[in-house]
Amino acid sequence: MSTEPLLDVQGLTMRFGGLLAVDHVDLTAERNRITALIGPNGAGKTTIFNCLTGFYKPTAGRLLLRHPVRGPIELQKLKGFGVARTGVVRTFQNIRLFPSMTVLENLLVAQHQALMPQSAFSFAGLLNLKGWRAAEDAAVETARDWLRRLDLLAVADEAAGNLSYGMQRRVEIARAMSTNPLLLCLDEPAAGLNPRETRALAELLVGIRVEHGIGILLIEHDMGLVMDISDRIFVVDHGARIAAGTPAEIRNDEGVIKAYLGEPDADEATTGTESP
Amino acid sequence: MAAPASPSIPFARNLREAGIAAAIAMALAIPFLGLRTVNLDQGLVVQANLRYVPLAGLVVFLGRLVLGLLAAPLRRAVAPLAGLKPPAGAQRLRPYGGPLLILAAAVLPFLPFANRYVIDLGTTALIYILLATGLNITVGLAGLLDLGFAAFYAIGAYTCALTTTQLHWGFWPALAAGGLASSLFAVLLSLPILRLRGDYLAIVTLGFGEITRIVILNWQSLTGGPNGVSGIARPTLFGLTFDRRAPEGGHTFAEMTGIAYAPEQRLIFLYLVILALTALAAYTVGRLRRLPIGRAWEALREDEIACRSLGINPTMVKVSAYATGALMGGLAGCVFAARQGFVSPESFGFMESATILAIVVLGGMGSQAGVIIAALFIVVLPELARSFADYRMLAFGLAMILIMIWKPGGLLSGRTPTITLSARKAKSMAEATS
Ligand SMILES: Nc1ncnc2c1ncn2[C@@H]1O[C@H](COP(=O)(O)OP(=O)(O)OP(=O)(O)O)[C@@H](O)[C@H]1O
Ligand SMILES: [Mg+2]
C-alpha cells in the first residue's frame, strides 16, 4: 500500500481583520491514509479547510497538491471550483445538500464535470444520442454504487432535504465520493450521528481509503473515532499547530491535553468529545 | 396585517385592525383624494376637498372587517382543495399530456367557433407561454430573479423589426437572428451581475430592463424612437406569403395551393408558427432539465456554495441559464413583431416583465404545466372579464390573492424528479427480459 504524499501545506496563514484565525500551519496528507485535524472549538480547523478548498484566499502560505496526472498544483492560486476539479473535494460542517432534489440527483450533479462534455455540452443530450445515454447510465451506476455503500438505496428517489440528519451526512459523503476525488476532506462527519452510525462511518472511511486509493483529511470532535481510524493527527489551537503525530503520541501530548482541558486554574473545563 | 390562521380571531381584534386600516387609508386619502390641482386663471391651484376622505376610511374599515371575519372560514373552505392529488392513473398518462395538448392547440383554429378573435387570443397566450417558459429557466430552475425579462423580448422584437425593414431579410432568418441577438445580449448583461444575489439582483435586472427600453426609445436614428418601426415582414411558408396579392416576384399561399384567399389564413399560420416554437421550447426545457446543464441550474438554485465544492463553475451555469431563457424571450419577441407588423418601446415596459414573472410565480416555479395554466389564466381571464372593463384589474388582483392563499407555492408547486432509480430498475429489468 503506497502512501505517497498528496498534500503539502506550508505556512498557511489566514487573517480576518485583526483576528489571526490560522497562523503558519504546516500540514501533510498522504494517499491511502486518514489524516485527522483536531482542536477545540474556534481553533481554526474549518478555516483551514476553507483555504484548502478555495473558499478563502489565504493571507499567506503554500498549498501544494501532488496530482498523479497533472503534477504539482498550487491550490491557493485556484478558484473554489478549480480546486474541486483537481480532486480535492470537501463536505461541510453544516451539511450543504441540494435539498429539493432527490438523493440520486444530488449524486448526478456531483458528476457534472465528467457528464458535461459527454453530453457534448447538451447537444448530444438534447438529441438523446447513444453515446450520451451510455454516459448517463454509467453515471447512474456510479451513483448506485455509492448509495449502496452508504445504505441509501431505499431513499434514492427522496428529496435530500427530507432525510434524517444522519442520512443527510451520508448523502453528502456519497456525493463527494461520486466526484471520484483524490483527497476527501470531511468537516465533522460524525457530528449528530448516533454511536451505531458513527461506527459504520468509521468502517466506511477505513474501507474507501484503501479501495479507492484516496487520501482522507478529517476534522472531527469525536475523539474515539479520531483515535481509532487516524494514521496521523494534527492538532491546532488558536490558529497555530500545537502538535502532530500518531494517535498514541497525541493522546499523551501534554500540550494537547492542556489545550483541550484548559489550564488547571481555568474556571471551566471542557472536554473535546462534545460536538458544538 | 396578515392575521395568523387561528380558528377564531376575536371580534375585538378584528375591529381594532379594521380601525388601523381605516386610519391608514384616511391618511393616504388626504393627498390622493382630498387635494386636487385646479387650473384657474391665475395658474394651477391646490384645492382642498376633504369630503371623500371619511368615505375612504369607512369603505376600508368595512372591507377590512369583512375580510377579517371571512378569512378563517375561507381558509377552511379552500384547505381540502390544497391536499387534492391527481388520481393514480393520471401519472401513467403524463407522457401523453404534452403531445395531446399540442394536438388540441393545433386543431383549435380550424374549429367552427374559432374566429379571428379566438385565434388572436390564442396567439397572445402562446407568446406569453413562450416568454414564461424562457423566464422559467432563469427564475424557476436556476433561481435567479429577473425583473427585466422584457428587455430580451424587446431585443428579439427589434432585431426582427430592423433586419426585415433595413436589411430586407425574410421572417425566418430574422427569427433566428432575434433569438441569437437576445441570447448574446443576455451573456453580455449577465457577466457583470453574476456576483449579485437576491434583492440586489432583482434591482439590477429591473434597471437593465428599463435601460434597454430607454435606449430603444432614445436611439432615434436606429429604432425610430417612440414612433417605433413598422412594415415588419410577415412569416412565409416556403417563400409563400399570405397576402391578397403576391409581392413582386413572389407567390401567395392562395395562388399556389388553390385554397381561396382569406385574411384569417395569415393569422392561423402565425398561430401555428408560435405554437410550434412554443412546443419546441417546452420540449427542449423538459429535456434540458434531465441533462447535466439543467441539473446544474437547479443545483445552483439550491446551493451555490455546494455547487462550487463539486467543481461546478457557477458563472457558466448562470450565464447559460440567462442565455437560454433569453433565447426563448427573443424568439417570442420576433413572433410578436411579425404579428403586429409594428413595434414600439411601449410594448416592453416593466408591466410586461411583471406579467411574465407573475405567470412563472403563479404557475409554480419550474413547472412547465404550471406556466401554461398560469399564462392562459393571465391572458384569458382579463378578456373574459372585459365587460366589467374598469373592474378587470380588480378581479385580476383578487384572483391572484386567492391563489396565493390557496397555493402559496404556485398552482403546480410540486417538483418532479428528473430521474428516478425505481424507474431505471424497472427499465433495465424489462430490457433483460425482452
Ligand atoms: N469569514 C470569517 N470572518 C471572520 N472571522 C472568521 C471567519 N471564519 C472564521 N472566523 C473566525 O476564525 C476562528 C476559527 O473559526 P473556525 O470556524 O475555523 O473554527 P473551527 O476550528 O472550525 O471550530 P469548530 O470546531 O467550532 O467548528 C473563529 O474565531 C471564527 O470566529
Ligand atoms: Mg469548524
XYZ file of C-alpha atoms and ligand atoms in Angstrom, chain A residues 46 93 187-188, ligand 2:
5
model
C -12.845 24.885 9.248
C -19.748 21.164 8.867
C -15.654 18.528 8.194
C -17.073 16.818 11.297
Mg -15.479 24.064 12.174
